[in-house]
Amino acid sequence: MQLTDLTMLELAEKLAAKEVSSEEATRASLARIQQVDPKVRAFLRVDEAGALAAARASDARRAAGSPAGVLDGVPLGLKDLFLTEGVETTAGSRLLEGFVPPYDATVVRLLKEAGLPLVGKLNLDEFAMGSSNESSAYFSCHNPWDLSRTPGGSSGGSAAAVAAREVPGALGTDTGGSIRQPAALTNTVGLKPTYGRVSRYGVIAFASSLDQPGPMTRTVADAAALLQVIARPDVQDATSSDAPVPDYSADLEAGVRGLKLGVPREYFTEGMDPEVEASIREALREYERLGATLVDVSLPHTKYALATYYLIAPAEASSNLARYDGVRFGKRAQDARSLRDVYTLTREEGFGSEVKRRIMLGTYALSSGYYDAYYLRAQKVRTLIREDFTRAFQQVDALLSPTSPVPAFKLGEKVEDPMAMYLMDIYTLPCNLAGLPGLSVPCGFTKAGLPVGLQILGRPFDEAGLLRIARAYEREHDFFRRFAPL
Amino acid sequence: MPVSDFQPVIGLEVHAQLLTQSKIFCGCSTAFGAEPNRNTCPVCLGMPGVLPVLNQRVAEFAVRTGLALECTIRPTSVWSRKNYFYPDLPKGYQITQFDQPICEHGRLVIDTPQGEKTIRILRIHMEEDAGKSVHDAGGGQSLVDLNRAGVPLLEIVSQPDLRDSDEAVEYLKAMRDVLVYLGVNDGNLEEGSFRCDANVSVMPKGSTTFGQRCELKNLNSFRFLKQAIEYEIARQVDVIESGEKVIQETRLWDVNKGVTRSMRGKEDAHDYRYFPEPDLPPLHVSAEAIDAAAKALPELPRAKLQRFTSQYGLPAYDARILTAERPLADYFEACAGHYTDYKKLSNWFLGELMRLLKEEGTPLSALRFTPAQLAELLVAVDQGTVSANAGKDVLGEMFRSGKSPADIIAEKGLAQVSDTGAIEAVVDDILAKNAGEIEKYRAGKKQVFGFFVGQVMRAMKGKGNPALVNELLKKKLGD
Ligand SMILES: [Zn+2]
């Protein structure tokens, strides 16, 4: 067994036992990246020097008997949406090419304090807008399970890097499913915490009221351990919650006996791939066998979620992206002759088509005369969607559904059809609108060998419950032991 | 129709920079005059990934101001984004308050020739300032200084209740006095920390329908406010007279030419695309916090002025000057605790003390003598220990050296001579030397009396008790 085959906690154990050093583990990760990333294209940038320096510092702490925590020395990858001081951060956009942030995102600071060497910045859809990683301005990322297919998006680079065992874990961000959907498509675990659980400070904003960073790992226990590091109230994020942070690993093995698990009717309708549905149905039966009770529930406003999301997210994005104007950082159009030129040419040249499409949508939705009809109405529907969930969680402990309606699709397959692409997030985005935690756990493979993910949605701040439910299933079917053929 | 047939209608939007140490959404300093871009950080520079965190002092100041202006304080107010592109607006939007501001429905009473008038306040909201562009700084380039970006502002919007330029000036002055009294603003128009926009329209007298209004931007002196409004009223009347329509637009006051000119018209009015700021939760202000702020409100200028006239029996003129600034009023009251001839005390304040402060450019807070010592000097004058004129010299010396009046009087030998024998000797001497003048006096030229007094006082180096000098002269001259 190679070092890169280990999960985060398995590696942590070996580090603790001093069977291996962080420098060795980090070098193994760097070597694996060198070996497979030319095919996977998960990394936009590798910070070899920074990662090795952090690894050696970790080893020194370990030698001195004072490791910074359980994961001290375990290498990690970061979606290139997290600002890293001194390391170029582009959000997958040409506009930010060459942008070297002067500060670390709060979660990056927490990871550094916990001693995790950060090996590099991972590919993503530009400004996290997309479901296939094909709107990255640099290059598309490939699914390690089938290199002709997408790993999903927007955290596709993070998912692919973990699935390809280039890093044992990574951070992604989830605005409408961007952690869970790629996790489902790559046989990895993706956790989108409750809105406010993890600080957004220093994470390049897509849609402020929906964005949430979270862990992407191979196992549920790794997700719990990684969440433990980054879940923290943050005075620099006014939307961060000061709810106490529990021990996410404590009840991981408690099982699901006696739990009521809701099966939302509206999530099992047409449009779902039959093989995906079969895997999910099988998972539901497994939960019954494990002692949970399945409850048929209804989330009646689900059908409006997609439309609501595609008003609110672009509206916020159109405003959040206004700062990329060529005046202070990133690229500036060279031919600009006037202030107006600086703005228009910089944005024309710097943004890709998906970003432009969403800025246009958002600007339209917010413009006077349309605000009431679109944005305001979307906010009202958002409240109804949230209330659907509140009612459901009075009956059940969590909800189960597919994560993605289809397994990984071919690169290029949906590029010309934005609507088809938007439908990829149909099961994931209601959770963001409601601010709830959601998790995707591997639940099998199609006949063609493509991973399928099971989504578990929970009450606000019940990440521990989701992890426990996911772990119960993972214990029976350790799909994470199956490796992508690379 | 002449101008006098039209009724102007004016509303003011006051922008006041709050006297906080740090900016509204980050910890950067708000100090004026720093090197460009020195007072900045990722947050106020609008770097990718940054988030605003409210400086609670800003909300406290807003509540304090709202209470002083008799506003309703919203228990929950909401932040909004105002979206537009400008080089000195780092995020491409300004965080402000839109449809749910922190304070609403207040009032401010002003004095007009017709008596008191209440001007209604529509709303008060908090917002962040933008930076500033410096044009043609480096070889035809424009540079941006973001030191001001994120400086907290309060915008106070009046109803269109003002009817002429004098009322507008009176309102702006009264508003400034209130804000300075509250300690929330420095009232400094020159540095732009207190400035206003004026909305001006005219309608035929007797009409109830307001005319089309124009907005006059960034008026940073009382004089410009008055001039700009008057110019604008005349301009709008001219436009209507010539059969045209006033168009809604934003205009600037051209200080050099003394005219307002169009800055942007309605056709290119911005669509600011306001929406609730998702990075900031709604702001909650508890009833307890409002209560506490209300209890801690200082006495406001108008109430203080009224009290100064009733409690100290001062004329309105004196009371107005004494209460114009809180430190002066406080100092006056401290002195009044030691000296009860308030009108005489006021005379000394309005005359000597303010002259000295102004000449030396000394703030009240730097005075080197105590209120008790000032009172001691006035008592000495009253008791004839020192003449009123000499008393002024004593005050000057107290001002410079901080010595006590008794010490100064002793050191400089300024004590007044009230010894009848000594005065009489001088009087006799002066009369003996001026027989001719005595003749004139006795012939009825009574002005000569003043000449004798002057001569005696000069001979006594000003120390003769004037009452005794007068009395003795009259006796000797046989009156
Ligand atoms: Zn700052």
PDB file of N, CA, C and O and ligand atoms in Angstrom, chain B residues 23 25-29 39-45 149, ligand 1:
ATOM      1  N   LYS B  23     -13.096  52.738  11.082  1.00  0.00           N
ATOM      2  CA  LYS B  23     -14.071  52.780  10.005  1.00  0.00           C
ATOM      3  C   LYS B  23     -15.315  51.942  10.324  1.00  0.00           C
ATOM      4  O   LYS B  23     -15.348  51.221  11.307  1.00  0.00           O
ATOM      5  N   PHE B  25     -16.737  49.309   8.764  1.00  0.00           N
ATOM      6  CA  PHE B  25     -16.764  47.851   8.596  1.00  0.00           C
ATOM      7  C   PHE B  25     -15.407  47.189   8.773  1.00  0.00           C
ATOM      8  O   PHE B  25     -15.219  46.030   8.408  1.00  0.00           O
ATOM      9  N   CYS B  26     -14.404  47.951   9.252  1.00  0.00           N
ATOM     10  CA  CYS B  26     -13.095  47.345   9.516  1.00  0.00           C
ATOM     11  C   CYS B  26     -12.424  48.151  10.610  1.00  0.00           C
ATOM     12  O   CYS B  26     -12.984  49.121  11.106  1.00  0.00           O
ATOM     13  N   GLY B  27     -11.209  47.776  10.964  1.00  0.00           N
ATOM     14  CA  GLY B  27     -10.542  48.435  12.084  1.00  0.00           C
ATOM     15  C   GLY B  27      -9.649  49.597  11.687  1.00  0.00           C
ATOM     16  O   GLY B  27      -8.932  50.144  12.526  1.00  0.00           O
ATOM     17  N   CYS B  28      -9.658  49.997  10.415  1.00  0.00           N
ATOM     18  CA  CYS B  28      -8.756  51.055   9.968  1.00  0.00           C
ATOM     19  C   CYS B  28      -9.100  52.400  10.602  1.00  0.00           C
ATOM     20  O   CYS B  28     -10.252  52.684  10.890  1.00  0.00           O
ATOM     21  N   SER B  29      -8.055  53.214  10.747  1.00  0.00           N
ATOM     22  CA  SER B  29      -8.228  54.537  11.348  1.00  0.00           C
ATOM     23  C   SER B  29      -9.009  55.469  10.434  1.00  0.00           C
ATOM     24  O   SER B  29      -8.929  55.391   9.212  1.00  0.00           O
ATOM     25  N   ASN B  39      -4.452  54.420   5.490  1.00  0.00           N
ATOM     26  CA  ASN B  39      -5.493  53.877   6.379  1.00  0.00           C
ATOM     27  C   ASN B  39      -6.385  52.893   5.630  1.00  0.00           C
ATOM     28  O   ASN B  39      -7.582  53.122   5.464  1.00  0.00           O
ATOM     29  N   THR B  40      -5.796  51.820   5.156  1.00  0.00           N
ATOM     30  CA  THR B  40      -6.592  50.840   4.403  1.00  0.00           C
ATOM     31  C   THR B  40      -6.199  49.417   4.796  1.00  0.00           C
ATOM     32  O   THR B  40      -5.124  49.191   5.347  1.00  0.00           O
ATOM     33  N   CYS B  41      -7.105  48.490   4.499  1.00  0.00           N
ATOM     34  CA  CYS B  41      -6.868  47.075   4.741  1.00  0.00           C
ATOM     35  C   CYS B  41      -7.650  46.308   3.671  1.00  0.00           C
ATOM     36  O   CYS B  41      -8.392  46.919   2.903  1.00  0.00           O
ATOM     37  N   PRO B  42      -7.507  44.982   3.599  1.00  0.00           N
ATOM     38  CA  PRO B  42      -8.254  44.249   2.574  1.00  0.00           C
ATOM     39  C   PRO B  42      -9.755  44.566   2.574  1.00  0.00           C
ATOM     40  O   PRO B  42     -10.374  44.668   1.510  1.00  0.00           O
ATOM     41  N   VAL B  43     -10.333  44.766   3.762  1.00  0.00           N
ATOM     42  CA  VAL B  43     -11.782  44.978   3.828  1.00  0.00           C
ATOM     43  C   VAL B  43     -12.177  46.294   3.150  1.00  0.00           C
ATOM     44  O   VAL B  43     -13.045  46.316   2.276  1.00  0.00           O
ATOM     45  N   CYS B  44     -11.527  47.389   3.531  1.00  0.00           N
ATOM     46  CA  CYS B  44     -11.969  48.665   2.950  1.00  0.00           C
ATOM     47  C   CYS B  44     -11.402  48.871   1.546  1.00  0.00           C
ATOM     48  O   CYS B  44     -11.838  49.770   0.832  1.00  0.00           O
ATOM     49  N   LEU B  45     -10.458  48.020   1.147  1.00  0.00           N
ATOM     50  CA  LEU B  45      -9.992  48.062  -0.239  1.00  0.00           C
ATOM     51  C   LEU B  45     -10.898  47.235  -1.146  1.00  0.00           C
ATOM     52  O   LEU B  45     -10.733  47.246  -2.357  1.00  0.00           O
ATOM     53  N   ALA B 149     -12.462  55.585   2.183  1.00  0.00           N
ATOM     54  CA  ALA B 149     -13.381  54.484   1.884  1.00  0.00           C
ATOM     55  C   ALA B 149     -13.701  53.732   3.177  1.00  0.00           C
ATOM     56  O   ALA B 149     -12.802  53.240   3.855  1.00  0.00           O
TER      57      ALA B 149
HETATM   58 ZN    ZN C   1      -9.885  48.909   6.464  1.00  0.00          ZN
END
